[in-house]
Coordinates of C-alpha atoms and ligand atoms in Angstrom, one line a residue:
M1 CA 112.2 102.8 245.3
R2 CA 112.5 103.1 241.6
S3 CA 112.2 106.8 240.9
N4 CA 114.1 107.0 237.6
Q5 CA 112.3 104.4 235.5
P6 CA 108.8 103.6 234.3
Q7 CA 107.2 101.2 236.7
D8 CA 106.4 98.6 234.0
I9 CA 110.0 98.1 233.0
T10 CA 111.8 95.4 235.0
N11 CA 115.1 96.6 236.2
I12 CA 117.2 97.0 239.3
T13 CA 117.2 100.5 240.9
E14 CA 119.8 102.5 239.0
D15 CA 120.7 105.0 241.7
R16 CA 123.6 107.5 241.3
E17 CA 126.1 105.1 242.9
F18 CA 125.3 102.3 240.6
R19 CA 125.5 104.5 237.5
A20 CA 128.8 105.9 238.8
F21 CA 130.1 102.3 239.3
H22 CA 129.2 101.6 235.7
T23 CA 130.9 104.7 234.5
F24 CA 134.0 103.7 236.4
L25 CA 133.8 100.2 234.9
R26 CA 133.5 101.5 231.4
T27 CA 136.4 103.9 231.8
A28 CA 138.6 101.3 233.4
R29 CA 137.7 98.6 230.7
N30 CA 138.4 101.1 227.9
Y31 CA 141.7 102.0 229.5
Q32 CA 142.5 98.3 229.7
E33 CA 141.5 97.7 226.1
K34 CA 143.3 100.7 224.6
E35 CA 146.2 102.0 226.7
I36 CA 147.2 98.8 228.5
Y37 CA 146.6 96.6 225.4
N38 CA 148.7 99.0 223.3
A39 CA 151.4 99.2 226.0
T40 CA 151.5 95.4 226.2
Y41 CA 152.1 95.1 222.5
Q42 CA 154.8 97.8 222.5
A43 CA 156.6 96.1 225.4
Y44 CA 156.3 92.7 223.6
V45 CA 157.9 94.1 220.4
R46 CA 160.7 95.8 222.5
I47 CA 161.5 92.7 224.5
C48 CA 161.7 90.5 221.4
D49 CA 164.1 93.1 219.9
E50 CA 166.2 93.2 223.0
L51 CA 166.4 89.4 223.4
G52 CA 166.7 88.9 219.6
V53 CA 163.9 86.3 219.7
K54 CA 161.2 85.7 217.0
P55 CA 158.3 83.7 218.4
E56 CA 156.7 81.4 216.0
M57 CA 153.7 80.2 218.0
S58 CA 151.3 81.9 220.4
D59 CA 152.7 79.8 223.3
D60 CA 156.1 81.4 222.6
V61 CA 154.5 84.8 222.7
L62 CA 153.0 84.0 226.1
A63 CA 156.4 82.8 227.3
V64 CA 157.9 86.2 226.3
M65 CA 155.1 88.1 227.9
D66 CA 154.7 86.1 231.1
E67 CA 157.0 88.4 233.2
Q68 CA 156.1 91.6 231.4
P69 CA 154.3 94.0 233.8
E70 CA 152.1 95.5 231.1
Y71 CA 150.8 92.0 230.2
Q72 CA 150.3 91.1 233.8
L73 CA 148.4 94.3 234.4
Y74 CA 146.2 93.6 231.3
T75 CA 145.4 90.1 232.4
W76 CA 144.8 91.1 236.0
C77 CA 142.4 93.9 234.9
Y78 CA 140.5 91.4 232.6
R79 CA 140.0 88.9 235.4
Y80 CA 139.3 91.2 238.3
L81 CA 137.3 94.1 236.8
Q82 CA 134.9 91.5 235.6
Q83 CA 134.7 89.9 239.0
F84 CA 134.2 93.4 240.5
K85 CA 131.5 94.1 238.0
Y86 CA 129.5 91.0 239.0
C87 CA 130.3 90.6 242.6
S88 CA 131.3 93.8 244.4
P89 CA 129.1 93.5 247.5
D90 CA 128.0 97.2 247.4
F91 CA 127.5 97.8 243.7
G92 CA 128.0 94.5 241.8
M93 CA 125.2 93.5 239.5
Q94 CA 124.5 90.2 241.2
P95 CA 124.2 91.5 244.8
K96 CA 122.1 94.5 243.5
A97 CA 119.8 92.1 241.6
H98 CA 119.6 89.8 244.6
A99 CA 118.7 92.7 246.9
E100 CA 115.6 93.3 244.7
A101 CA 115.0 89.7 243.6
D102 CA 111.5 89.3 245.2
R103 CA 110.1 92.1 243.1
I104 CA 112.1 91.3 240.0
V105 CA 111.2 87.6 240.0
K106 CA 107.6 88.4 240.6
E107 CA 107.5 90.7 237.5
L108 CA 109.4 88.1 235.3
D109 CA 107.1 85.3 236.5
A110 CA 103.9 87.3 235.9
A111 CA 105.0 88.1 232.3
A112 CA 106.1 84.4 231.8
A113 CA 102.7 83.1 232.9
V114 CA 100.9 85.3 230.4
S115 CA 103.2 84.3 227.5
E116 CA 103.1 80.6 228.5
K117 CA 99.4 80.7 228.3
A118 CA 99.5 82.4 224.9
G119 CA 101.9 79.7 223.7
L120 CA 104.7 82.3 223.2
L121 CA 107.0 81.0 225.9
K122 CA 108.0 77.3 226.4
L123 CA 110.0 76.7 229.5
N124 CA 111.4 73.3 230.4
P125 CA 112.4 73.2 234.1
K126 CA 113.6 69.6 233.7
I127 CA 116.0 70.3 230.8
D128 CA 119.1 68.3 230.8
Y129 CA 122.1 70.7 230.7
P130 CA 125.1 69.3 228.8
D131 CA 128.2 68.8 231.0
Y132 CA 130.1 71.4 229.0
Y133 CA 127.5 74.0 229.7
K134 CA 127.9 73.5 233.5
L135 CA 131.7 73.2 233.4
A136 CA 132.6 76.8 233.9
D137 CA 131.0 80.1 234.9
F138 CA 131.3 81.6 231.4
H139 CA 132.5 85.2 231.3
Q140 CA 132.7 84.8 235.1
H141 CA 129.0 85.2 235.5
P142 CA 128.8 83.6 239.0
G143 CA 127.0 80.3 238.7
G144 CA 126.5 80.7 234.9
V145 CA 123.6 82.4 233.2
W146 CA 121.1 79.7 234.0
D147 CA 120.8 78.7 237.6
D148 CA 119.5 81.9 239.3
E149 CA 116.2 83.6 238.5
V150 CA 117.8 87.0 238.1
D151 CA 120.5 85.7 235.7
G152 CA 118.9 87.2 232.6
L153 CA 118.8 90.6 234.0
V154 CA 122.3 90.4 235.4
Y155 CA 123.5 89.3 231.9
E156 CA 121.7 92.2 230.3
L157 CA 123.3 94.7 232.7
G158 CA 126.7 93.2 232.3
R159 CA 126.6 93.5 228.5
R160 CA 126.9 97.3 228.9
T161 CA 130.6 97.0 229.5
T162 CA 131.5 93.7 227.7
R163 CA 132.7 95.7 224.7
P164 CA 133.1 99.0 226.6
W165 CA 133.9 101.2 223.6
E166 CA 130.3 100.7 222.4
E167 CA 127.7 103.2 223.7
D168 CA 124.9 100.9 222.5
P169 CA 125.7 97.2 222.4
N170 CA 122.9 96.6 219.9
D171 CA 124.8 98.6 217.2
L172 CA 126.7 95.4 216.6
Y173 CA 123.5 93.7 215.5
R174 CA 122.5 96.7 213.3
L175 CA 125.9 96.4 211.6
M176 CA 125.4 92.7 211.1
Y177 CA 122.0 93.1 209.6
S178 CA 123.4 95.6 207.0
H179 CA 125.5 92.7 205.8
L180 CA 122.8 90.1 205.4
P181 CA 122.6 88.5 201.9
K182 CA 120.6 90.8 199.6
G183 CA 117.6 89.8 197.6
K184 CA 116.2 87.3 200.2
T185 CA 113.1 87.7 202.3
F186 CA 113.4 86.6 205.9
K187 CA 110.0 86.1 207.3
R188 CA 110.5 83.4 209.9
V189 CA 113.7 84.0 211.9
L190 CA 115.3 82.3 214.8
D191 CA 117.8 83.9 217.2
W192 CA 119.8 80.8 218.0
G193 CA 121.3 81.1 221.5
T194 CA 119.4 84.3 222.3
G195 CA 120.9 85.0 225.8
Q196 CA 119.7 88.4 227.0
G197 CA 117.8 88.8 223.7
G198 CA 119.5 91.9 222.3
M199 CA 119.8 90.4 218.8
I200 CA 116.1 89.4 218.3
L201 CA 114.8 92.5 220.0
T202 CA 116.9 94.6 217.7
W203 CA 115.6 92.6 214.7
M204 CA 112.1 93.5 215.8
E205 CA 112.9 97.2 215.7
G206 CA 113.3 97.0 211.9
H207 CA 110.9 94.0 211.3
P208 CA 108.0 94.3 213.6
E209 CA 106.0 92.1 211.2
A210 CA 108.5 89.2 211.5
E211 CA 107.6 85.8 212.8
A212 CA 110.3 85.8 215.4
Y213 CA 111.7 83.0 217.5
G214 CA 114.4 82.7 220.2
V215 CA 115.9 79.6 221.6
D216 CA 118.3 79.2 224.5
I217 CA 118.9 76.6 227.2
S218 CA 118.7 79.1 230.0
G219 CA 115.2 79.6 231.4
P220 CA 116.1 82.8 233.4
C221 CA 117.5 84.4 230.2
L222 CA 114.3 83.5 228.2
K223 CA 112.1 85.0 231.0
L224 CA 114.0 88.2 230.7
V225 CA 113.7 88.3 226.9
N226 CA 110.0 87.6 227.2
K227 CA 109.6 90.5 229.6
R228 CA 111.5 92.8 227.3
A229 CA 109.4 91.7 224.3
M230 CA 106.2 92.4 226.3
E231 CA 107.5 95.8 227.4
R232 CA 108.0 96.7 223.7
G233 CA 104.9 95.1 222.4
Y234 CA 106.7 92.5 220.3
K235 CA 105.5 89.0 219.8
I236 CA 108.5 86.6 220.0
H237 CA 108.2 82.8 220.4
L238 CA 110.7 81.7 223.0
S239 CA 111.7 78.2 223.8
Q240 CA 114.1 76.6 226.3
Q241 CA 116.0 73.9 224.4
D242 CA 119.4 72.5 223.8
V243 CA 120.5 73.5 220.3
E244 CA 121.8 70.0 219.8
K245 CA 118.2 68.7 219.5
L246 CA 115.6 71.2 218.6
D247 CA 111.8 70.5 218.3
Y248 CA 111.3 72.8 215.3
P249 CA 110.1 71.0 212.1
D250 CA 112.4 70.4 209.1
N251 CA 112.7 73.3 206.6
Y252 CA 111.1 75.8 209.0
F253 CA 113.1 79.0 209.2
D254 CA 114.2 81.5 206.5
L255 CA 117.0 82.8 208.8
V256 CA 118.8 81.4 211.8
M257 CA 121.0 84.1 213.2
F258 CA 123.5 84.0 216.1
T259 CA 126.1 85.9 217.9
F260 CA 129.0 84.7 220.1
M261 CA 127.8 81.0 220.2
W262 CA 130.6 78.9 218.9
H263 CA 133.2 79.9 221.5
E264 CA 130.9 78.5 224.2
I265 CA 130.4 75.1 222.5
P266 CA 133.2 72.5 222.5
P267 CA 134.2 70.8 219.2
G268 CA 132.6 67.5 220.2
P269 CA 128.9 68.3 219.5
T270 CA 129.6 71.1 216.9
K271 CA 129.0 69.0 213.8
R272 CA 125.7 67.6 215.2
I273 CA 124.7 71.1 216.1
L274 CA 125.4 72.5 212.6
K275 CA 123.4 69.6 211.1
E276 CA 120.5 70.5 213.3
V277 CA 120.7 74.1 212.1
E278 CA 120.7 72.9 208.5
R279 CA 117.7 70.7 209.2
I280 CA 115.5 73.5 210.5
L281 CA 116.4 75.9 207.7
K282 CA 114.3 76.0 204.5
P283 CA 116.1 75.3 201.2
G284 CA 117.8 78.6 200.3
G285 CA 117.6 79.7 204.0
V286 CA 120.5 81.3 205.7
C287 CA 122.4 80.8 208.9
F288 CA 124.1 84.1 209.6
G289 CA 126.2 85.1 212.6
M290 CA 129.2 86.6 214.3
E291 CA 132.0 85.3 216.5
F292 CA 135.3 86.6 217.7
L293 CA 138.6 85.3 216.5
P294 CA 142.2 86.4 216.7
Q295 CA 143.4 88.5 213.9
K296 CA 144.3 86.3 210.9
G297 CA 148.0 85.4 210.8
S298 CA 148.9 87.2 214.0
I299 CA 150.3 84.9 216.8
W300 CA 150.3 87.9 219.2
S301 CA 146.6 88.3 218.6
E302 CA 146.2 84.6 219.2
A303 CA 148.1 84.8 222.4
M304 CA 145.9 87.7 223.6
A305 CA 142.7 85.8 222.6
H306 CA 144.0 82.8 224.6
T307 CA 144.6 85.2 227.5
L308 CA 141.0 86.4 227.2
A309 CA 139.8 82.7 227.3
Y310 CA 141.8 81.9 230.5
A311 CA 141.1 85.2 232.2
N312 CA 137.4 85.3 231.4
N313 CA 136.5 81.6 231.8
E314 CA 135.9 80.7 228.2
P315 CA 137.4 77.2 228.2
F316 CA 136.3 76.3 224.6
A317 CA 137.3 79.5 222.9
P318 CA 140.8 78.4 221.9
A319 CA 139.4 75.3 220.2
S320 CA 136.7 77.4 218.5
F321 CA 139.4 79.6 216.9
K322 CA 140.7 76.5 215.0
Y323 CA 137.4 74.8 214.2
P324 CA 136.7 74.5 210.5
Y325 CA 133.1 75.8 210.6
C326 CA 132.7 76.4 206.9
E327 CA 134.0 73.0 205.9
T328 CA 131.8 71.3 208.4
A329 CA 128.8 73.3 207.3
K330 CA 129.3 72.0 203.8
E331 CA 129.8 68.4 205.1
V332 CA 126.4 68.6 206.9
G333 CA 124.6 69.8 203.7
F334 CA 124.9 73.6 203.4
S335 CA 125.4 74.4 199.7
D336 CA 127.6 77.4 200.5
A337 CA 129.5 78.6 203.6
K338 CA 131.7 81.6 203.9
I339 CA 133.3 84.0 206.4
V340 CA 133.6 87.7 205.8
W341 CA 136.3 89.3 207.9
Y342 CA 135.9 92.3 210.0
D343 CA 138.4 94.4 208.0
E344 CA 136.5 93.6 204.9
I345 CA 133.2 94.9 206.3
M346 CA 134.4 97.9 208.3
T347 CA 136.8 100.7 207.8
P348 CA 140.3 99.2 208.4
L349 CA 142.0 100.3 211.6
P350 CA 144.7 103.0 211.3
T351 CA 148.0 101.5 210.3
D352 CA 150.1 103.4 212.8
K353 CA 153.3 101.5 213.6
W354 CA 152.1 100.8 217.1
T355 CA 148.6 99.8 216.3
P356 CA 148.5 96.3 217.8
P357 CA 146.7 93.4 216.0
Q358 CA 143.1 93.5 217.2
M359 CA 140.5 90.8 217.8
M360 CA 138.3 90.3 214.8
Y361 CA 134.5 89.8 214.5
P362 CA 134.0 87.8 211.3
L363 CA 130.6 87.2 209.8
Y364 CA 129.5 83.6 209.0
T365 CA 127.0 83.0 206.2
F366 CA 125.9 79.4 205.6
T367 CA 123.3 78.9 202.9
K368 CA 121.2 75.8 202.6
Ligands
LIG1 C1 127.8 84.1 224.8 S1 126.1 83.9 225.0 C2 125.5 84.7 223.6 C3 124.2 85.3 223.8 C4 123.7 86.3 222.7 N1 123.6 85.6 221.5 C5 124.6 87.5 222.7 O1 125.3 87.7 221.7 O2 124.7 88.2 223.6 C6 125.8 82.2 224.6 C7 124.4 81.8 224.9 O3 124.2 80.5 224.4 C8 123.4 79.7 225.2 N2 123.8 78.3 225.0 C9 125.1 77.7 225.2 N3 125.0 76.4 224.9 C10 123.7 76.1 224.6 C11 123.1 75.0 224.1 N4 123.7 73.8 224.0 N5 121.8 75.1 223.8 C12 121.1 76.3 223.9 N6 121.7 77.4 224.3 C13 123.0 77.3 224.6 C14 123.8 80.3 226.6 O4 122.8 80.0 227.6 C15 124.0 81.7 226.3 O5 122.8 82.4 226.5

């Protein structure tokens, strides 16, 4: 029985135990990302001092940290809190969603049927998933975000504790939007790799008149976004496609925006994908997005970013840290391509002696 939520909102039953589970997860993940992360850095600096070593590459940093209990604890927490979050038989998001799958899938399918008829949702059940997409269960989402009808909902629930220090994960998009190039009008916008849809749904809050689009290769994710759009009364054109070959016309969008896409795409198809983005943008249009990267110039941060990649099944992240996106964007035809770094757009972190280097969230702006 769903007593605590409106009947027309698709969700799992969020009983007290489930909410308490999430409170535990948030607290544990915050502890991991603050106290254990800081302790790992302190121990690393101390051991380097004691051994008189000065690592020059991130692999050397990892060699120093390998037997360090603080680092082991950090890595263990990363891997197993995430598994616990998805798979715990009593509270995990996937078993919870499966227990109510009959109802949830019926609700998603009913909404999808309406939108397909209205031409707002285009699904392609025969889509050819690239091998790289099927290679790993990204962020340890069991089976990936595409092969199970409840995947969109599980992805949305999981996002609550992906960056556990955020009360509202959509604040990240609001922050991004405040840094969009000024003096341009973005009428027709595409959320490129829309996932659980937070980005385009947040855009619609501020631009209900926008001609909005979302593309993703995952059908279950798009069905969830479609349901959320209907619940909020938004009109969003959603389409299941591979970003390497899109069916939008040339010169179509004013804005193509993205979050956290590059680290899931290997270097091989990246140039072709960037060319495809350039093709669908109008002259003067903007591709604008965010990714995560190790802190510039810090091999310790790079080592921790590689740790995240291994612990959280992100096999292409290390290659993405080194990929020359701006140079490649210019090669495929963008007239300008730049990165604005986190510390240039936000208040810099305190410079306490023990503040460890943090992961960064740079903004990419490619102008056609
Ligand atoms: C890390 S998620 C990011 C989702 C969302 N933008 C966010 O920030 O939460 C990456 C998304 O890209 C989609 N994706 C990955 N490769 C793709 C491809 N080749 N074509 C279309 N979508 C793809 C995945 O299905 C997933 O939803």
